[in-house]
Each structure stands twice: as structure tokens, then as C-alpha cells.
Coordinates of C-alpha atoms in Angstrom, one line a residue:
M285 CA -14.6 5.2 7.7
R286 CA -12.7 2.0 8.5
A287 CA -15.7 0.5 10.2
K288 CA -17.8 1.3 7.1
I289 CA -15.3 -0.3 4.8
F290 CA -15.3 -3.4 7.0
S291 CA -19.1 -3.4 7.0
V292 CA -19.3 -3.2 3.3
A293 CA -16.7 -5.9 2.8
T294 CA -18.5 -8.1 5.2
L295 CA -21.8 -7.6 3.5
L296 CA -20.2 -8.5 0.1
V297 CA -19.8 -12.0 1.4
F298 CA -22.8 -11.8 3.6
F299 CA -24.6 -14.8 2.3
T300 CA -21.7 -16.7 0.8
G301 CA -22.8 -20.2 0.3
A302 CA -26.5 -19.4 0.2
A303 CA -28.6 -20.9 -2.5
A304 CA -29.2 -17.6 -4.4
A305 CA -27.1 -14.6 -4.9
Q306 CA -28.0 -11.6 -2.8
T307 CA -28.9 -8.3 -4.3
A308 CA -27.5 -5.0 -2.9
A309 CA -31.0 -4.2 -1.6
E310 CA -31.2 -7.5 0.3
R311 CA -27.8 -6.9 1.8
E312 CA -28.8 -3.4 2.8
A313 CA -32.0 -4.7 4.3
C314 CA -30.1 -6.9 6.7
A315 CA -27.0 -4.8 7.3
A316 CA -28.1 -3.4 10.7
D317 CA -29.5 -6.8 11.8
Y318 CA -26.2 -8.5 10.9
Q319 CA -24.2 -6.0 12.9
K320 CA -26.5 -6.3 15.9
F321 CA -27.1 -10.0 16.1
C322 CA -24.4 -11.8 14.0
S323 CA -21.3 -9.7 13.6
G324 CA -19.2 -12.4 15.2
V325 CA -20.2 -15.0 12.7
A326 CA -17.7 -15.7 9.9
P327 CA -19.3 -15.4 6.5
G328 CA -19.4 -18.5 4.3
G329 CA -21.3 -21.7 4.1
G330 CA -24.6 -20.1 4.9
R331 CA -23.5 -19.3 8.5
V332 CA -24.7 -15.7 8.5
L333 CA -28.1 -16.7 7.0
E334 CA -28.5 -19.3 9.6
C335 CA -27.6 -16.9 12.4
L336 CA -30.1 -14.4 11.2
A337 CA -32.7 -17.0 10.8
K338 CA -32.3 -18.0 14.4
Q339 CA -33.0 -14.4 15.4
K340 CA -35.8 -14.0 12.9
D341 CA -38.4 -12.7 15.4
K342 CA -36.0 -9.9 16.4
L343 CA -35.1 -8.7 12.8
T344 CA -36.5 -5.8 10.9
A345 CA -39.4 -6.6 8.7
A346 CA -37.3 -6.1 5.6
C347 CA -34.6 -8.5 6.8
Q348 CA -37.3 -11.1 7.8
K349 CA -38.5 -11.0 4.1
V350 CA -34.9 -11.6 2.9
I351 CA -34.5 -14.5 5.3
E352 CA -37.8 -16.0 4.2
T353 CA -36.9 -15.7 0.6
H354 CA -33.5 -17.6 1.1
Q355 CA -34.6 -20.3 3.4
K356 CA -35.0 -23.8 2.0

């Protein structure tokens, strides 16, 4: 339960600093990928988005679409 609360809290600030606001569906699409590849990255300033973009070829198809949507 504590891990789930942490995950939800982390995802609430998932793309803080990104150009556009994230929807709940977008956060959900990347939740597992974030935990797998970028959980050590502090949210804010677009750092999580940048981390996920660097791992793009390893992400789920749904998260890849989110990353493509939010890249400049």
C-alpha cells in the first residue's frame, strides 16, 4: 500500500516542467516504464520525460506515444 501511494504521488508530478499537462491516461501509460527505467530520477524540470525519452526503444508502445506527443 505504501509503495502504491508513493507511485501515485510520484506520477502526480511525473512530467512537472513538461510543456503540456499530463492526463491520467498518459501517466498510467508510462507508470510501469517510469518504475522500471527512471524511478531514481527526481521529478521536475522535465527530467523524467528526458529519462524516458532516452529509453524510448525499450518503452511500451503506449508510453512511446506519450513521449512522442510531449517531445519538442
